XYZ file of C-alpha atoms in Angstrom:
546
model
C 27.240 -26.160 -100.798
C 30.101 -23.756 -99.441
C 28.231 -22.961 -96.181
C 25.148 -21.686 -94.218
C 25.318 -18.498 -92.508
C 23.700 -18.631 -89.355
C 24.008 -17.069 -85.888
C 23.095 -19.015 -83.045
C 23.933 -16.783 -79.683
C 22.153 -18.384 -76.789
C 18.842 -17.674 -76.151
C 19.368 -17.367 -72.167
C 21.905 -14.409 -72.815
C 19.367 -12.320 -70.950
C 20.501 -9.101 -69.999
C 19.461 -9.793 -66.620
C 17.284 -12.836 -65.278
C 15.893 -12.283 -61.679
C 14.130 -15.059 -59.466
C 10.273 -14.623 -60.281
C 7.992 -13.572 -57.340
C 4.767 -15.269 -56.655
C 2.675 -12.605 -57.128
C 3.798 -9.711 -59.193
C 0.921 -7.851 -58.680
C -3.094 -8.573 -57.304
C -4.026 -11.440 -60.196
C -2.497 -14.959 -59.458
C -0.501 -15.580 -61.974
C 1.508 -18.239 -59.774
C 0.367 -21.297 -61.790
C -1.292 -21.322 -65.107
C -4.205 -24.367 -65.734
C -3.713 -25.652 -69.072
C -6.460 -28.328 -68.872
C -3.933 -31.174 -69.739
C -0.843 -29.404 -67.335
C -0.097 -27.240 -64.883
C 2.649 -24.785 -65.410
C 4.859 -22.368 -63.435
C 7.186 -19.247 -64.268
C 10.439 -20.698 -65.034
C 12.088 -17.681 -64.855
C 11.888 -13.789 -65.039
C 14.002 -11.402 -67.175
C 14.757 -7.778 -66.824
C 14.942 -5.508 -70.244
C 17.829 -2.737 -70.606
C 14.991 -0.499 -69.248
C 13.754 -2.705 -66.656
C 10.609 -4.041 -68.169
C 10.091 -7.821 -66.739
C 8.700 -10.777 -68.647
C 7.645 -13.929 -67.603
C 9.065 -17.126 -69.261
C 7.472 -19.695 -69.195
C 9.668 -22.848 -70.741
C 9.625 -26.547 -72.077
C 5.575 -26.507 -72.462
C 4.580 -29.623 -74.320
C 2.536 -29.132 -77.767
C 2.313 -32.529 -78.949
C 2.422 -35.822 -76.947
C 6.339 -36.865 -77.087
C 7.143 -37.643 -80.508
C 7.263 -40.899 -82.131
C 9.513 -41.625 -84.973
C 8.755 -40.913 -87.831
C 5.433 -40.282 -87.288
C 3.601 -36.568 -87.462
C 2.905 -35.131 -84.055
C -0.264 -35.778 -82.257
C -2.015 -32.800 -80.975
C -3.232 -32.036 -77.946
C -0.462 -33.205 -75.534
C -1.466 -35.991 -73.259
C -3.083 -34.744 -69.823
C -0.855 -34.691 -66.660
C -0.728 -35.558 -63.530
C -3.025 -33.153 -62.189
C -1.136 -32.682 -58.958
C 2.449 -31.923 -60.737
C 3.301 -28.249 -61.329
C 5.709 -28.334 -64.131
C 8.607 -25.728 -64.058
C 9.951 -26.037 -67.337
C 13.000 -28.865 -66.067
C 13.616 -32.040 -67.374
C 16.273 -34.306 -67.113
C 16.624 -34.568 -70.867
C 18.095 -32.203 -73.558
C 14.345 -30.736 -74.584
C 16.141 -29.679 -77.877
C 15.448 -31.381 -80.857
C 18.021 -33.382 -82.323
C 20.798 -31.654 -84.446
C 23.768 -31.682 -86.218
C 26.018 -28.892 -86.771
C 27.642 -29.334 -90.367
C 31.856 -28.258 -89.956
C 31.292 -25.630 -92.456
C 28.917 -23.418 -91.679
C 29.738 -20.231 -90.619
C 28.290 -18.822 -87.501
C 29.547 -16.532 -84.352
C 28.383 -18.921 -81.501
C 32.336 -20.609 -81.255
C 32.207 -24.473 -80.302
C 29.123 -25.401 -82.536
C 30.455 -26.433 -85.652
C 30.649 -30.454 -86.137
C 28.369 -31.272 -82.708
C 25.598 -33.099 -82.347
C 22.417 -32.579 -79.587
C 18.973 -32.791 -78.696
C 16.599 -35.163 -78.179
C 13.650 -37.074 -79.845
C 11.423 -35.874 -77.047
C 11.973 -32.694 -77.706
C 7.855 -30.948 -79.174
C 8.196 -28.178 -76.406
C 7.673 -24.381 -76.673
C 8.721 -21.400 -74.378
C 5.868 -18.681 -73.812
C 7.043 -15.262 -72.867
C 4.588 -13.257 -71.164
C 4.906 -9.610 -70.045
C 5.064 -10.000 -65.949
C 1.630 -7.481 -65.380
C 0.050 -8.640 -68.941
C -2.558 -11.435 -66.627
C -3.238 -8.826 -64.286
C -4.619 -6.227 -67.467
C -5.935 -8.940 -69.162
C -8.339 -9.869 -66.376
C -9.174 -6.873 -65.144
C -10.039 -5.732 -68.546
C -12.446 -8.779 -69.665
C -11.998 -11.695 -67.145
C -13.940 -14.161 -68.985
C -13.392 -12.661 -73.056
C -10.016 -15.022 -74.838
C -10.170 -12.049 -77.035
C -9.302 -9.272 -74.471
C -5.125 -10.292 -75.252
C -2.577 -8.793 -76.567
C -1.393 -9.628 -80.243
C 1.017 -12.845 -79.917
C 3.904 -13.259 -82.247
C 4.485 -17.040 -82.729
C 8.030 -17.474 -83.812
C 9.973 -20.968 -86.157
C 13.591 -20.609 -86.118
C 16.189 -20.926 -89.014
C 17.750 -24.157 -89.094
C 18.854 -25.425 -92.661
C 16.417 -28.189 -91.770
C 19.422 -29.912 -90.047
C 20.227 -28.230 -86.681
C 18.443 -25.169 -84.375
C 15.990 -25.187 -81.604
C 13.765 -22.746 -79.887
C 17.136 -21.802 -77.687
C 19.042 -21.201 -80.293
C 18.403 -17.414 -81.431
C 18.371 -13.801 -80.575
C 16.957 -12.614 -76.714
C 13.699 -10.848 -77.423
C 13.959 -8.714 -74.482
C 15.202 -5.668 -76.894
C 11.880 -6.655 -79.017
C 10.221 -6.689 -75.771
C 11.824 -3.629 -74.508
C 10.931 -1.199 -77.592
C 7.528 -2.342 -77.835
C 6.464 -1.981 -74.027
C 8.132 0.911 -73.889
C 5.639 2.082 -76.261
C 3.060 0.538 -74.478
C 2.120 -2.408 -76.997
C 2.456 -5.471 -75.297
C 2.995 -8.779 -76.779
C 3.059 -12.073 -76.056
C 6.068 -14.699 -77.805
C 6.232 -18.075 -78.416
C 8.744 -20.085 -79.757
C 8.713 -24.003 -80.811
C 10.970 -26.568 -81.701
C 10.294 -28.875 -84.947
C 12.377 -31.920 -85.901
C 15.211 -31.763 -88.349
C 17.337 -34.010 -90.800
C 16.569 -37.700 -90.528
C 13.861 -36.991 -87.509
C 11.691 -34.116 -89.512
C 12.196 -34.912 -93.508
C 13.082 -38.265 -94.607
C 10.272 -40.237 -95.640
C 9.369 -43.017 -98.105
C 7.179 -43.370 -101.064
C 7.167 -47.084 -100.675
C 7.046 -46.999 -96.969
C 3.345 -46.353 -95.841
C 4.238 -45.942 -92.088
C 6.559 -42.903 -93.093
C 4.549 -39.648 -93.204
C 6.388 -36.631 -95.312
C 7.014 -32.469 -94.045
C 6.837 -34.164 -89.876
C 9.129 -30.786 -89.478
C 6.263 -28.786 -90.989
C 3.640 -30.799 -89.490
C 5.397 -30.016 -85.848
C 5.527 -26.060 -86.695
C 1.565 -26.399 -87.527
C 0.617 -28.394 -83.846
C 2.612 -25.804 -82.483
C 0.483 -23.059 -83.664
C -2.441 -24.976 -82.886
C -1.348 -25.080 -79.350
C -1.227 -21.110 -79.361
C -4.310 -20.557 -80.629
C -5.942 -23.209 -78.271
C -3.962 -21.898 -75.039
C -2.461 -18.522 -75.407
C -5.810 -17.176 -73.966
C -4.246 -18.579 -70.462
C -1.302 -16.335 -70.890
C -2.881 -13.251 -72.019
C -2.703 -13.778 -75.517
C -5.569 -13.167 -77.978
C -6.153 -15.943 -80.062
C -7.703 -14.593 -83.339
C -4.588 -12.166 -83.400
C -1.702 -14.662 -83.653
C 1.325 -14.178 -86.483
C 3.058 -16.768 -87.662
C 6.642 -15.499 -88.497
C 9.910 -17.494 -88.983
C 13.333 -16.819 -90.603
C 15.038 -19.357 -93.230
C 13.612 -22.854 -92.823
C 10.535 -21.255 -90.214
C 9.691 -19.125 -92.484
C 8.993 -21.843 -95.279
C 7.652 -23.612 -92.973
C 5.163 -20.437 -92.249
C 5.388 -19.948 -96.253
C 3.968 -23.722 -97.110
C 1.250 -23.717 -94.544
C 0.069 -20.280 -95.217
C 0.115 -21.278 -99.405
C -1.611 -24.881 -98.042
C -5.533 -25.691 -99.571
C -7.744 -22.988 -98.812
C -10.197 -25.326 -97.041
C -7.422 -26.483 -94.720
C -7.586 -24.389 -91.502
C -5.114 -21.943 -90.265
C -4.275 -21.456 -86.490
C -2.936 -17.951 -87.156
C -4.148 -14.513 -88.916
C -0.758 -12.907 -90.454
C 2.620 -14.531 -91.847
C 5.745 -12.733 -91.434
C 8.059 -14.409 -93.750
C 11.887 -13.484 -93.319
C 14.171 -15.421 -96.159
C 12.172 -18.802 -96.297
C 14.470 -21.463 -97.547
C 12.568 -23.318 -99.977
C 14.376 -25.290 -102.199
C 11.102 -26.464 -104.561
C 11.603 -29.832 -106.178
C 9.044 -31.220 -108.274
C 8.235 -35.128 -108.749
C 10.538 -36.274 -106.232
C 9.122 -39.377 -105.811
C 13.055 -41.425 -107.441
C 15.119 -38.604 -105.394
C 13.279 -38.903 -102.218
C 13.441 -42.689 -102.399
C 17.080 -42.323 -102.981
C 17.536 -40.013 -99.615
C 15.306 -42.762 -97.596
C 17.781 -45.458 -98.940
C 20.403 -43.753 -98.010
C 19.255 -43.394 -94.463
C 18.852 -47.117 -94.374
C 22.440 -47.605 -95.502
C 23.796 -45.897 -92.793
C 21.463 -47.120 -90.322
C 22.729 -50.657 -91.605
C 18.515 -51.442 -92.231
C 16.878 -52.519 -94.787
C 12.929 -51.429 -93.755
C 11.561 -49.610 -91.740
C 10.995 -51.707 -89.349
C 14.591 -51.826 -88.436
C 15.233 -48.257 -88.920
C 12.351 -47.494 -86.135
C 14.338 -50.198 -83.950
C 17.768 -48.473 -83.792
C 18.525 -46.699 -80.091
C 18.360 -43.140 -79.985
C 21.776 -42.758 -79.982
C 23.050 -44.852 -83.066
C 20.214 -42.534 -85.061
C 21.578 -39.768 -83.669
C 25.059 -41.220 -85.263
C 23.353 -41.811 -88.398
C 21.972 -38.014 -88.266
C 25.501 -36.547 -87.600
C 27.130 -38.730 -90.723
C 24.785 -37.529 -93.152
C 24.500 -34.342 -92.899
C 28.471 -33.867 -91.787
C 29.860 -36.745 -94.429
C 27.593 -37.187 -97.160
C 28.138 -34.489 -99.684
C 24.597 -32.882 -100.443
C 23.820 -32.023 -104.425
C 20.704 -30.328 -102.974
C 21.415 -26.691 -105.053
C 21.413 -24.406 -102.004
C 19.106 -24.300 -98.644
C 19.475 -27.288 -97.019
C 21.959 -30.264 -96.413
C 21.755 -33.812 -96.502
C 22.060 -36.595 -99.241
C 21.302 -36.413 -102.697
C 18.587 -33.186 -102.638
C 18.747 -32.776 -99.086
C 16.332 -32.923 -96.322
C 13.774 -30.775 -96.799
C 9.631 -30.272 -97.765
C 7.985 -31.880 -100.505
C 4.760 -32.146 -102.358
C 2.515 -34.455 -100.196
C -0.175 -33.687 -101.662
C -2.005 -33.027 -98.113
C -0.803 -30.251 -96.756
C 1.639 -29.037 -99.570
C -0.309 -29.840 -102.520
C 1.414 -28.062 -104.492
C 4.657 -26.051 -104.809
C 3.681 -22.242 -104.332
C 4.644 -21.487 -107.388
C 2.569 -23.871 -109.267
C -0.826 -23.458 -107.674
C -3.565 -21.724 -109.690
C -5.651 -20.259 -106.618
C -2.570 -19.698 -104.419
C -4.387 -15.925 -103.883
C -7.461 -17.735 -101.812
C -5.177 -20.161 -100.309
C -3.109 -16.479 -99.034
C -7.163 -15.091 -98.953
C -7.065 -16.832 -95.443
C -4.647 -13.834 -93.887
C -5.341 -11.017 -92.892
C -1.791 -10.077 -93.976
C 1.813 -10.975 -94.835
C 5.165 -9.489 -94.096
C 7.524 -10.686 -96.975
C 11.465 -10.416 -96.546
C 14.579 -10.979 -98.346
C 18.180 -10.053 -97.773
C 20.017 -7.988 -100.682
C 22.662 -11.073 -100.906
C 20.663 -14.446 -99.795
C 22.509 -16.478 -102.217
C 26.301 -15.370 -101.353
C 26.949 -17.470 -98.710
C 24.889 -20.898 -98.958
C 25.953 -21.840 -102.059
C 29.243 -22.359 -103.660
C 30.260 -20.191 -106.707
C 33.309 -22.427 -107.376
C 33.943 -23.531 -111.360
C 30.889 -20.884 -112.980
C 29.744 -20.597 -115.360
C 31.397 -23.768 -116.571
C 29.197 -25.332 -113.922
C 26.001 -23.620 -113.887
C 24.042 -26.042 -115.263
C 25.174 -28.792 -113.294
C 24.254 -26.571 -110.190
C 20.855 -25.993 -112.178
C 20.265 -29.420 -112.598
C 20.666 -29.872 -108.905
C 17.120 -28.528 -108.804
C 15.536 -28.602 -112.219
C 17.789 -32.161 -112.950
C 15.485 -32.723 -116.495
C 15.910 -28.850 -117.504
C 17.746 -29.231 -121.081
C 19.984 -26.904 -122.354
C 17.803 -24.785 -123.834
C 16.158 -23.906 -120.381
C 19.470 -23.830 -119.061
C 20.557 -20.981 -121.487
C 17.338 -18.994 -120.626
C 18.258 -19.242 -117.554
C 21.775 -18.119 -117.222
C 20.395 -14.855 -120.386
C 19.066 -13.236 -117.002
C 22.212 -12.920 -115.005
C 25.236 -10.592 -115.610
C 28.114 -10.776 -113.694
C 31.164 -9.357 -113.418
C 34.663 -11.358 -115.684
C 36.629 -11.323 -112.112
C 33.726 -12.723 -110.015
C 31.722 -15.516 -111.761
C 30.842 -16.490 -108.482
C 28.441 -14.047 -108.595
C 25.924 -16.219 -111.079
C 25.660 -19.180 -108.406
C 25.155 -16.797 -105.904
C 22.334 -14.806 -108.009
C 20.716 -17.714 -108.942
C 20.655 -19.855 -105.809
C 19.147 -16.529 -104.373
C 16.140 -16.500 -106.603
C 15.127 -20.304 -106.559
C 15.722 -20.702 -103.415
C 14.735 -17.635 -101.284
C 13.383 -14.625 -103.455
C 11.336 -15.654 -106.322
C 8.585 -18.111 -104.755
C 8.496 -14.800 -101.915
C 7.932 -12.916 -104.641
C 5.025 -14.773 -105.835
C 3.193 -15.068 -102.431
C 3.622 -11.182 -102.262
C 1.807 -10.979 -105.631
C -1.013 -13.250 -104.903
C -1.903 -11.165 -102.321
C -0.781 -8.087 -103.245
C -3.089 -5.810 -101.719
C -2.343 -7.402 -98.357
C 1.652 -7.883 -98.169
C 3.850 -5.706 -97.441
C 7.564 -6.460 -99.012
C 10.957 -5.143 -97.370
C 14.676 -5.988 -98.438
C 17.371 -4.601 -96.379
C 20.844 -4.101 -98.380
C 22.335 -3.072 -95.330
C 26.384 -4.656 -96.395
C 26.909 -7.510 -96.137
C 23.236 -8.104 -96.695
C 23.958 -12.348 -95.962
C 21.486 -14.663 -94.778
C 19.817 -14.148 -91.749
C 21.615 -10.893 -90.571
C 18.096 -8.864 -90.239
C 17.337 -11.120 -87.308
C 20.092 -9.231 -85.944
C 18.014 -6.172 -86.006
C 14.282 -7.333 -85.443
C 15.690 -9.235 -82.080
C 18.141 -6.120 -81.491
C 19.283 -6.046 -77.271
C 22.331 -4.359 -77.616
C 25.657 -4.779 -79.589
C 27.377 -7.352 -77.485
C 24.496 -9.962 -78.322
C 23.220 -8.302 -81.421
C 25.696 -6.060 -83.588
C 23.961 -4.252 -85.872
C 25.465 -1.324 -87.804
C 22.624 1.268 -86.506
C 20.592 0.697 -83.524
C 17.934 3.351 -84.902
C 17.455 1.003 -87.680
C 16.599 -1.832 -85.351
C 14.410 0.143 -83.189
C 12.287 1.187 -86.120
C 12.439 -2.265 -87.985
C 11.203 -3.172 -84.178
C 8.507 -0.920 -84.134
C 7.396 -1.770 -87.275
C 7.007 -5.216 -86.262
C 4.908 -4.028 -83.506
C 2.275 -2.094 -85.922
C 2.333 -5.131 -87.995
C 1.713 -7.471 -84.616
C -1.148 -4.963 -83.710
C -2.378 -5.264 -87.363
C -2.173 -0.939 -87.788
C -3.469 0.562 -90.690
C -1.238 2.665 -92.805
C 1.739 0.800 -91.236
C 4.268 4.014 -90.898
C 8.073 4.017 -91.034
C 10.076 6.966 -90.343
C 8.830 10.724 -90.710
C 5.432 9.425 -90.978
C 5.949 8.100 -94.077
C 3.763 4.898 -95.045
C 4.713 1.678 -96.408
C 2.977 0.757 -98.843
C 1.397 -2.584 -99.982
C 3.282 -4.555 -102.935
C 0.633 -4.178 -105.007
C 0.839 -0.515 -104.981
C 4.134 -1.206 -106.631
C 6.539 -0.287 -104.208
C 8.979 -2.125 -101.377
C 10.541 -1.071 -98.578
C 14.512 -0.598 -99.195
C 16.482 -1.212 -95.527
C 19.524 0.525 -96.310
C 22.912 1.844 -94.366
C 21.222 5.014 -94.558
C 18.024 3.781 -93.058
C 14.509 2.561 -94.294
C 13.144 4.290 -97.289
C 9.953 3.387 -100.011
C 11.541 2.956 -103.629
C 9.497 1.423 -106.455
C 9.504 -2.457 -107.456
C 12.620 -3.548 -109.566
C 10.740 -4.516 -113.314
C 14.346 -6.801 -114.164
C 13.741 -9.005 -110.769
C 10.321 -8.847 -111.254
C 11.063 -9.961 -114.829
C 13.894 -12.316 -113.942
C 11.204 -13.898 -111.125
C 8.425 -14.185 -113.260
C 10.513 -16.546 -115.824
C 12.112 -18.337 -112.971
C 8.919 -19.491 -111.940
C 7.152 -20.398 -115.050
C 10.306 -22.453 -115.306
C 9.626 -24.166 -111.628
C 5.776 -24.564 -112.110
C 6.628 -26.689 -115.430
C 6.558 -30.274 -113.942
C 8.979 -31.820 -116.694
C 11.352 -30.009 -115.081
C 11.628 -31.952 -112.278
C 11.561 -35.524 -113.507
């Protein structure tokens, strides 16, 4: 893999923080009960136009984490006569590791290692007069809140935390401003060795811990966002990259599993799907042993915190990864598999994935124009394409191989361009696409083309503050994108972009088209359409994947 595009600007770049008062207004909103804790504003930020929110931070969802082992929900009760502040001692990150060459504009990142394995926390950020309208509105109602926008960062499965991405106060700032108030949360989940390495022969290793953290997180919010303001049976679920599979994969889960939210908002979800992976993921666990010098799990669960943390760093820094694009690691990578529990299936391959989606109300589903340009490598194509194929598909013959490559064209001076096209579709677009169909009359698709169109970049605008933190290349752009995301939030019907012009659903046929010029409705491309449906008849065939 050439590199992962990712920006990672502090999250306390706050335009301005301010010490928060103990009353802002006639409620009491000094310390909020949670039953199990007690908690108290950590701080309070000012927006550009001097809007304050409340932020509430290091809230445990899970009892601390054990290794290896999925998260247990509710978090244990506390001492009933501690007021927590959001301080700890400890790094309440979860542990990462920065691989040297990924490409990001926070300077000093690449090649470090943080975090913590205590580290299931969430930050809650709560308009400062939203308790005082809640309660005087319906004191004793959960459903009197405000729409709350649960939020899984991008991390390549490997390194991220709930600190590590765009301010919302400019999200916060257009949407109070237009008097739609919100309530955010945002959770860590483990990565590499700590959130996706498991066993098949191990029966003490549970598989997807990462995902299985992002879902205790949003059973925390619907549980306890009433206490904040925060209507429970209005949540969204929305992530970029790796949170948005992980939205993606619980949202396509059983349809007689239970869902703690009511709308996805998927941005880019970086899904590598691997079928029967059962040899490869032994391999992976093997190879964690190795460098853990262990030989069971036994021993693995033994090491200190800090020679794991060692053993974290050196695979996902040293090891070369043959994953195919999406995720580092050893051999395929860390990343989700088919555990038959909660990911039954890939989303691709499941029959009824339309009644597992039949659970949402509805589903925001995002791509960039060039996902696939800069997290993958385009170096030796098309001599090497189906080596890079095989990477995912590793029992595709040549003859799938060929069909394959038939839907590309590239330009003679930039072969590059195949890897890129195709690492785009397997491992971002084309399982998007088919969640969009299966509930066609209920998603609503954008793509924004906006050059460079990389990875990640329309975070930029949906968490636009101001250019210093977020440079986009037209702040009306962001503001509407923005305000789109608050009439999705608030679950509006038409949803309306500029010019009172409506977006329409996918399965009207049509997409939204984020362009330099700004947002417009053009109909659905029939050759990626075309070029998606093959792609995943080719991933839901399980020989494949042997």
């Amino acid at each position: 893999m050439k590199s992962f595009f990712l920006y990672l600007p502090l999250l306390l770049s706050h335009n301005a923080v301010i010490a928060a008062p103990s009353n802002p207004c006639s409620c009491d909103t000094e310390v909020i009960d949670l039953g199990f804790a007690r908690h108290k504003v950590t701080l309070r930020s000012q927006t550009l136009n001097g809007h304050l929110v409340n932020v509430y931070k290091n809230i445990r969802f899970a009892e601390p984490a054990r290794r290896f082992n999925r998260p247990t929900f509710p978090p244990i009760a506390d001492d009933p006569g501690v007021v927590r502040t959001g301080n700890y001692t400890h790094d309440t990150q979860c542990v990462s590791a920065v691989p040297q060459g990924v490409e990001i504009i926070y300077p000093g990142v690449n090649g470090t290692v943080f975090g913590s394995e205590d580290c299931l926390f969430l930050d809650v950020y709560v308009p400062a007069d939203l308790p005082c309208r809640v309660s005087q509105t319906s004191p004793n109602s959960k459903s009197a809140g405000v729409p709350v926008l649960h939020w899984l960062y991008g991390s390549a499965y490997a390194f991220g935390s709930k600190e590590f991405y765009f301010t919302p106060l400019g999200l916060f700032d257009q949407l109070l401003s237009q008097d739609s108030p919100f309530i955010l949360v945002v959770s860590n989940y483990r990565m590499g060795v700590y959130g996706w390495a498991s066993s098949p022969n191990e029966e003490q290793t549970e598989a997807n811990i990462g995902l299985y953290d992002g879902l205790a997180a949003l059973k925390w919010s619907e549980k306890y966002i009433h206490h904040f303001g925060g209507d429970p049976s209005r949540i969204t679920a929305g992530g970029q990259s790796t949170g948005a599979a992980i939205v993606e994969l619980l949202s396509a889960s059983a349809e007689d599993r239970y869902l703690p939210f009511q709308q996805a908002f998927i941005s880019s979800p970086a899904l590598p799907l691997k079928w029967n992976t059962t040899q490869r993921r032994r391999e992976v666990f093997d190879t964690v042993l190795d460098a853990a010098n262990c030989s069971s799990l036994i021993c693995l669960q033994s090491v200190s915190e800090e020679e794991l943390r060692e053993v974290n760093r050196y695979l996902l820094n040293d090891v070369p990864s043959l994953s195919g694009g999406g995720n580092f690691g050893p051999g395929i990578g860390f990343g989700p598999i088919v555990d038959g529990d909660f990911v039954p299936d890939l989303p691709v391959g499941i029959p009824t994935l339309s009644k597992s989606l039949g659970r949402l109300k509805a589903i925001i589903s995002a791509n960039m124009a060039n996902e696939g340009a800069i997290t993958s490598s385009g170096r030796g194509m098309p001599e090497g394409f189906p080596s890079l194929v095989r990477r995912i598909l590793p029992s595709a013959t040549d003859e799938t191989i060929a069909r394959i490559q038939a839907l590309y064209q590239w330009p003679d001076a930039a072969p590059e361009q195949l890897a890129w096209q195709w690492t785009a579709d397997a491992v971002f677009v084309c399982h998007s696409i088919a969640i969009a169909e299966a509930l066609e009359t209920s998603t609503r698709r954008y793509v924004m083309s906006i050059p460079p169109a990389y990875h990640g970049l329309d975070s930029l605008y949906y968490f636009y503050t101001d250019d210093q933190i977020t440079p986009v290349q037209d702040i009306a752009i962001a503001r509407s994108l923005q305000a789109l995301l608050g009439e999705f939030l608030y679950g509006s019907e038409p949803v309306m972009i500029n010019e009172g012009i409506e977006w329409p659903v996918y399965g009207a046929g049509s997409f939204l088209n984020i362009t330099a010029l700004g947002a417009k409705v053009e109909d659905l491309d029939g050759r990626e359409a075309q070029r998606c449906a093959v792609i995943n008849e080719i991933f839901a065939d399980q020989k494949n994947g042997i």
